[in-house]
Amino acid sequence: MTGVLVPFDGSKLAIEALRFAYERFPEAEVTALFVVDTSVTYQPEKYVGVKLGEIYEQREAEGEALLKEAEVVASDYDAPLTTAIEQGRPWQEILDYVDDHGIDHVVLGSHSRDFLERFFVGSVAERVVDRIPVPVTLIR
């Protein structure tokens, strides 16, 4: 059986990627992966006065809630879904998950970023595609 990984952040493209995975690979074991990005702190105004470790705990709780949304999508297909949460740099955690869990295919939402954001933050999709040893489908 094929293992398909869908990095999942709750965005419209992530939901579309999950739907694509179920439609294209109906017999696959699908995993939705949420990565708590420890390389930067998104939405710093949301975490004013919160200790760094607590920020990651809050992001993990947010990830758990987002993965519940992924489970709803899976139920639309009457299909099982494995969920996972990792901490680190998203692109590296995706690559590590593929290596550690025998994933055969990745379906990834490709967020369009403007030039400055891509320059400073980089594109997770670009880094994954450049380094991954398995086929990747990008959803735009």
PDB file of C-alpha atoms in Angstrom:
ATOM      1  CA  MET A   1       0.000   0.000   0.000  1.00  0.00           C
ATOM      2  CA  THR A   2       1.172   3.509  -0.792  1.00  0.00           C
ATOM      3  CA  GLY A   3       1.900   6.029   1.946  1.00  0.00           C
ATOM      4  CA  VAL A   4       0.907   9.591   1.079  1.00  0.00           C
ATOM      5  CA  LEU A   5       1.945  12.567   3.206  1.00  0.00           C
ATOM      6  CA  VAL A   6      -0.006  15.823   3.170  1.00  0.00           C
ATOM      7  CA  PRO A   7       1.656  18.631   5.133  1.00  0.00           C
ATOM      8  CA  PHE A   8      -1.363  20.326   6.678  1.00  0.00           C
ATOM      9  CA  ASP A   9      -1.710  23.871   8.007  1.00  0.00           C
ATOM     10  CA  GLY A  10      -5.472  24.277   7.672  1.00  0.00           C
ATOM     11  CA  SER A  11      -5.190  26.571   4.658  1.00  0.00           C
ATOM     12  CA  LYS A  12      -7.434  26.295   1.612  1.00  0.00           C
ATOM     13  CA  LEU A  13      -4.552  24.786  -0.375  1.00  0.00           C
ATOM     14  CA  ALA A  14      -3.821  22.232   2.362  1.00  0.00           C
ATOM     15  CA  ILE A  15      -7.470  21.152   2.335  1.00  0.00           C
ATOM     16  CA  GLU A  16      -7.359  20.896  -1.460  1.00  0.00           C
ATOM     17  CA  ALA A  17      -4.147  18.849  -1.187  1.00  0.00           C
ATOM     18  CA  LEU A  18      -5.804  16.450   1.239  1.00  0.00           C
ATOM     19  CA  ARG A  19      -8.846  16.083  -1.011  1.00  0.00           C
ATOM     20  CA  PHE A  20      -6.543  15.464  -3.992  1.00  0.00           C
ATOM     21  CA  ALA A  21      -4.697  12.758  -2.042  1.00  0.00           C
ATOM     22  CA  TYR A  22      -7.935  10.905  -1.314  1.00  0.00           C
ATOM     23  CA  GLU A  23      -9.226  11.259  -4.865  1.00  0.00           C
ATOM     24  CA  ARG A  24      -5.956  10.344  -6.610  1.00  0.00           C
ATOM     25  CA  PHE A  25      -4.786   7.659  -4.171  1.00  0.00           C
ATOM     26  CA  PRO A  26      -7.974   6.064  -2.799  1.00  0.00           C
ATOM     27  CA  GLU A  27      -6.158   2.982  -1.466  1.00  0.00           C
ATOM     28  CA  ALA A  28      -3.289   4.903   0.141  1.00  0.00           C
ATOM     29  CA  GLU A  29      -2.507   5.335   3.795  1.00  0.00           C
ATOM     30  CA  VAL A  30      -2.831   9.123   4.091  1.00  0.00           C
ATOM     31  CA  THR A  31      -1.066  11.117   6.799  1.00  0.00           C
ATOM     32  CA  ALA A  32      -1.686  14.780   7.579  1.00  0.00           C
ATOM     33  CA  LEU A  33       1.379  16.392   9.149  1.00  0.00           C
ATOM     34  CA  PHE A  34       1.340  19.673  11.056  1.00  0.00           C
ATOM     35  CA  VAL A  35       4.725  21.213  11.795  1.00  0.00           C
ATOM     36  CA  VAL A  36       5.235  23.646  14.649  1.00  0.00           C
ATOM     37  CA  ASP A  37       7.766  25.961  13.055  1.00  0.00           C
ATOM     38  CA  THR A  38      10.492  26.578  15.625  1.00  0.00           C
ATOM     39  CA  SER A  39      12.640  28.604  13.232  1.00  0.00           C
ATOM     40  CA  VAL A  40      10.439  31.713  13.355  1.00  0.00           C
ATOM     41  CA  THR A  41       7.553  32.999  15.407  1.00  0.00           C
ATOM     42  CA  TYR A  42       4.534  33.737  13.254  1.00  0.00           C
ATOM     43  CA  GLN A  43       1.996  36.295  14.413  1.00  0.00           C
ATOM     44  CA  PRO A  44       4.255  37.761  17.131  1.00  0.00           C
ATOM     45  CA  GLU A  45       1.461  40.091  18.270  1.00  0.00           C
ATOM     46  CA  LYS A  46      -0.577  37.024  19.212  1.00  0.00           C
ATOM     47  CA  TYR A  47       2.130  35.828  21.588  1.00  0.00           C
ATOM     48  CA  VAL A  48       3.218  39.065  23.335  1.00  0.00           C
ATOM     49  CA  GLY A  49       4.416  38.214  26.829  1.00  0.00           C
ATOM     50  CA  VAL A  50       4.376  34.468  26.212  1.00  0.00           C
ATOM     51  CA  LYS A  51       7.552  32.450  26.840  1.00  0.00           C
ATOM     52  CA  LEU A  52       9.074  30.743  23.806  1.00  0.00           C
ATOM     53  CA  GLY A  53       8.319  27.204  25.010  1.00  0.00           C
ATOM     54  CA  GLU A  54       4.731  28.201  25.691  1.00  0.00           C
ATOM     55  CA  ILE A  55       4.423  29.604  22.160  1.00  0.00           C
ATOM     56  CA  TYR A  56       5.334  26.194  20.787  1.00  0.00           C
ATOM     57  CA  GLU A  57       2.834  24.542  23.127  1.00  0.00           C
ATOM     58  CA  GLN A  58       0.124  26.931  21.900  1.00  0.00           C
ATOM     59  CA  ARG A  59       1.064  26.273  18.273  1.00  0.00           C
ATOM     60  CA  GLU A  60       0.905  22.534  18.928  1.00  0.00           C
ATOM     61  CA  ALA A  61      -2.602  22.939  20.372  1.00  0.00           C
ATOM     62  CA  GLU A  62      -3.545  24.960  17.285  1.00  0.00           C
ATOM     63  CA  GLY A  63      -2.103  22.156  15.149  1.00  0.00           C
ATOM     64  CA  GLU A  64      -4.229  19.585  16.967  1.00  0.00           C
ATOM     65  CA  ALA A  65      -7.327  21.662  16.218  1.00  0.00           C
ATOM     66  CA  LEU A  66      -6.334  21.997  12.552  1.00  0.00           C
ATOM     67  CA  LEU A  67      -5.770  18.257  12.281  1.00  0.00           C
ATOM     68  CA  LYS A  68      -9.332  17.750  13.554  1.00  0.00           C
ATOM     69  CA  GLU A  69     -10.398  19.685  10.441  1.00  0.00           C
ATOM     70  CA  ALA A  70      -8.306  17.282   8.358  1.00  0.00           C
ATOM     71  CA  GLU A  71     -10.172  14.388   9.984  1.00  0.00           C
ATOM     72  CA  VAL A  72     -13.454  15.949   8.853  1.00  0.00           C
ATOM     73  CA  VAL A  73     -12.148  15.979   5.271  1.00  0.00           C
ATOM     74  CA  ALA A  74     -11.156  12.319   5.628  1.00  0.00           C
ATOM     75  CA  SER A  75     -14.660  11.491   6.849  1.00  0.00           C
ATOM     76  CA  ASP A  76     -16.046  13.025   3.636  1.00  0.00           C
ATOM     77  CA  TYR A  77     -14.218  10.197   1.841  1.00  0.00           C
ATOM     78  CA  ASP A  78     -15.076   7.616   4.515  1.00  0.00           C
ATOM     79  CA  ALA A  79     -11.354   7.001   4.758  1.00  0.00           C
ATOM     80  CA  PRO A  80      -8.870   6.683   7.621  1.00  0.00           C
ATOM     81  CA  LEU A  81      -6.354   9.420   8.338  1.00  0.00           C
ATOM     82  CA  THR A  82      -3.179   9.300  10.360  1.00  0.00           C
ATOM     83  CA  THR A  83      -2.226  12.621  11.920  1.00  0.00           C
ATOM     84  CA  ALA A  84       1.127  13.752  13.239  1.00  0.00           C
ATOM     85  CA  ILE A  85       2.671  16.838  14.789  1.00  0.00           C
ATOM     86  CA  GLU A  86       6.389  17.578  14.640  1.00  0.00           C
ATOM     87  CA  GLN A  87       8.470  20.559  15.752  1.00  0.00           C
ATOM     88  CA  GLY A  88      11.262  22.132  13.716  1.00  0.00           C
ATOM     89  CA  ARG A  89      11.781  23.699  10.323  1.00  0.00           C
ATOM     90  CA  PRO A  90       8.780  22.668   8.207  1.00  0.00           C
ATOM     91  CA  TRP A  91      10.722  21.631   5.098  1.00  0.00           C
ATOM     92  CA  GLN A  92      13.192  19.571   7.145  1.00  0.00           C
ATOM     93  CA  GLU A  93      10.446  17.899   9.194  1.00  0.00           C
ATOM     94  CA  ILE A  94       8.626  16.943   5.994  1.00  0.00           C
ATOM     95  CA  LEU A  95      11.794  15.379   4.571  1.00  0.00           C
ATOM     96  CA  ASP A  96      12.509  13.561   7.843  1.00  0.00           C
ATOM     97  CA  TYR A  97       8.947  12.262   8.045  1.00  0.00           C
ATOM     98  CA  VAL A  98       9.184  10.890   4.512  1.00  0.00           C
ATOM     99  CA  ASP A  99      12.443   9.121   5.354  1.00  0.00           C
ATOM    100  CA  ASP A 100      11.325   7.805   8.742  1.00  0.00           C
ATOM    101  CA  HIS A 101       7.870   6.543   7.726  1.00  0.00           C
ATOM    102  CA  GLY A 102       8.302   5.044   4.271  1.00  0.00           C
ATOM    103  CA  ILE A 103       6.219   7.680   2.508  1.00  0.00           C
ATOM    104  CA  ASP A 104       5.871   7.108  -1.253  1.00  0.00           C
ATOM    105  CA  HIS A 105       4.317  10.422  -2.339  1.00  0.00           C
ATOM    106  CA  VAL A 106       3.817  13.934  -0.947  1.00  0.00           C
ATOM    107  CA  VAL A 107       0.910  16.198  -1.847  1.00  0.00           C
ATOM    108  CA  LEU A 108       1.734  19.747  -0.854  1.00  0.00           C
ATOM    109  CA  GLY A 109      -0.145  23.014  -1.100  1.00  0.00           C
ATOM    110  CA  SER A 110       2.139  25.612  -2.653  1.00  0.00           C
ATOM    111  CA  HIS A 111       1.496  28.977  -1.075  1.00  0.00           C
ATOM    112  CA  SER A 112       2.321  31.843  -3.358  1.00  0.00           C
ATOM    113  CA  ARG A 113       4.607  34.248  -1.552  1.00  0.00           C
ATOM    114  CA  ASP A 114       5.698  37.659  -2.637  1.00  0.00           C
ATOM    115  CA  PHE A 115       9.362  38.280  -3.442  1.00  0.00           C
ATOM    116  CA  LEU A 116      10.365  39.807  -0.097  1.00  0.00           C
ATOM    117  CA  GLU A 117       8.676  37.105   1.971  1.00  0.00           C
ATOM    118  CA  ARG A 118      10.260  34.376  -0.141  1.00  0.00           C
ATOM    119  CA  PHE A 119      13.658  36.070   0.154  1.00  0.00           C
ATOM    120  CA  PHE A 120      13.527  36.270   3.959  1.00  0.00           C
ATOM    121  CA  VAL A 121      11.433  33.213   4.861  1.00  0.00           C
ATOM    122  CA  GLY A 122      11.922  30.975   1.843  1.00  0.00           C
ATOM    123  CA  SER A 123       9.424  28.632   0.329  1.00  0.00           C
ATOM    124  CA  VAL A 124       8.731  25.346   2.089  1.00  0.00           C
ATOM    125  CA  ALA A 125       7.460  23.856  -1.165  1.00  0.00           C
ATOM    126  CA  GLU A 126      10.632  24.852  -3.060  1.00  0.00           C
ATOM    127  CA  ARG A 127      12.911  23.400  -0.399  1.00  0.00           C
ATOM    128  CA  VAL A 128      10.933  20.164  -0.235  1.00  0.00           C
ATOM    129  CA  VAL A 129      10.796  19.698  -4.007  1.00  0.00           C
ATOM    130  CA  ASP A 130      14.537  20.396  -4.354  1.00  0.00           C
ATOM    131  CA  ARG A 131      15.506  17.768  -1.779  1.00  0.00           C
ATOM    132  CA  ILE A 132      12.836  15.068  -1.545  1.00  0.00           C
ATOM    133  CA  PRO A 133      13.518  11.521  -2.784  1.00  0.00           C
ATOM    134  CA  VAL A 134       9.871  10.719  -3.660  1.00  0.00           C
ATOM    135  CA  PRO A 135       7.346  12.186  -6.132  1.00  0.00           C
ATOM    136  CA  VAL A 136       5.631  15.406  -5.076  1.00  0.00           C
ATOM    137  CA  THR A 137       2.363  16.868  -6.306  1.00  0.00           C
ATOM    138  CA  LEU A 138       2.024  20.618  -5.773  1.00  0.00           C
ATOM    139  CA  ILE A 139      -1.439  22.081  -5.401  1.00  0.00           C
ATOM    140  CA  ARG A 140      -1.757  25.714  -6.497  1.00  0.00           C
TER     141      ARG A 140
END
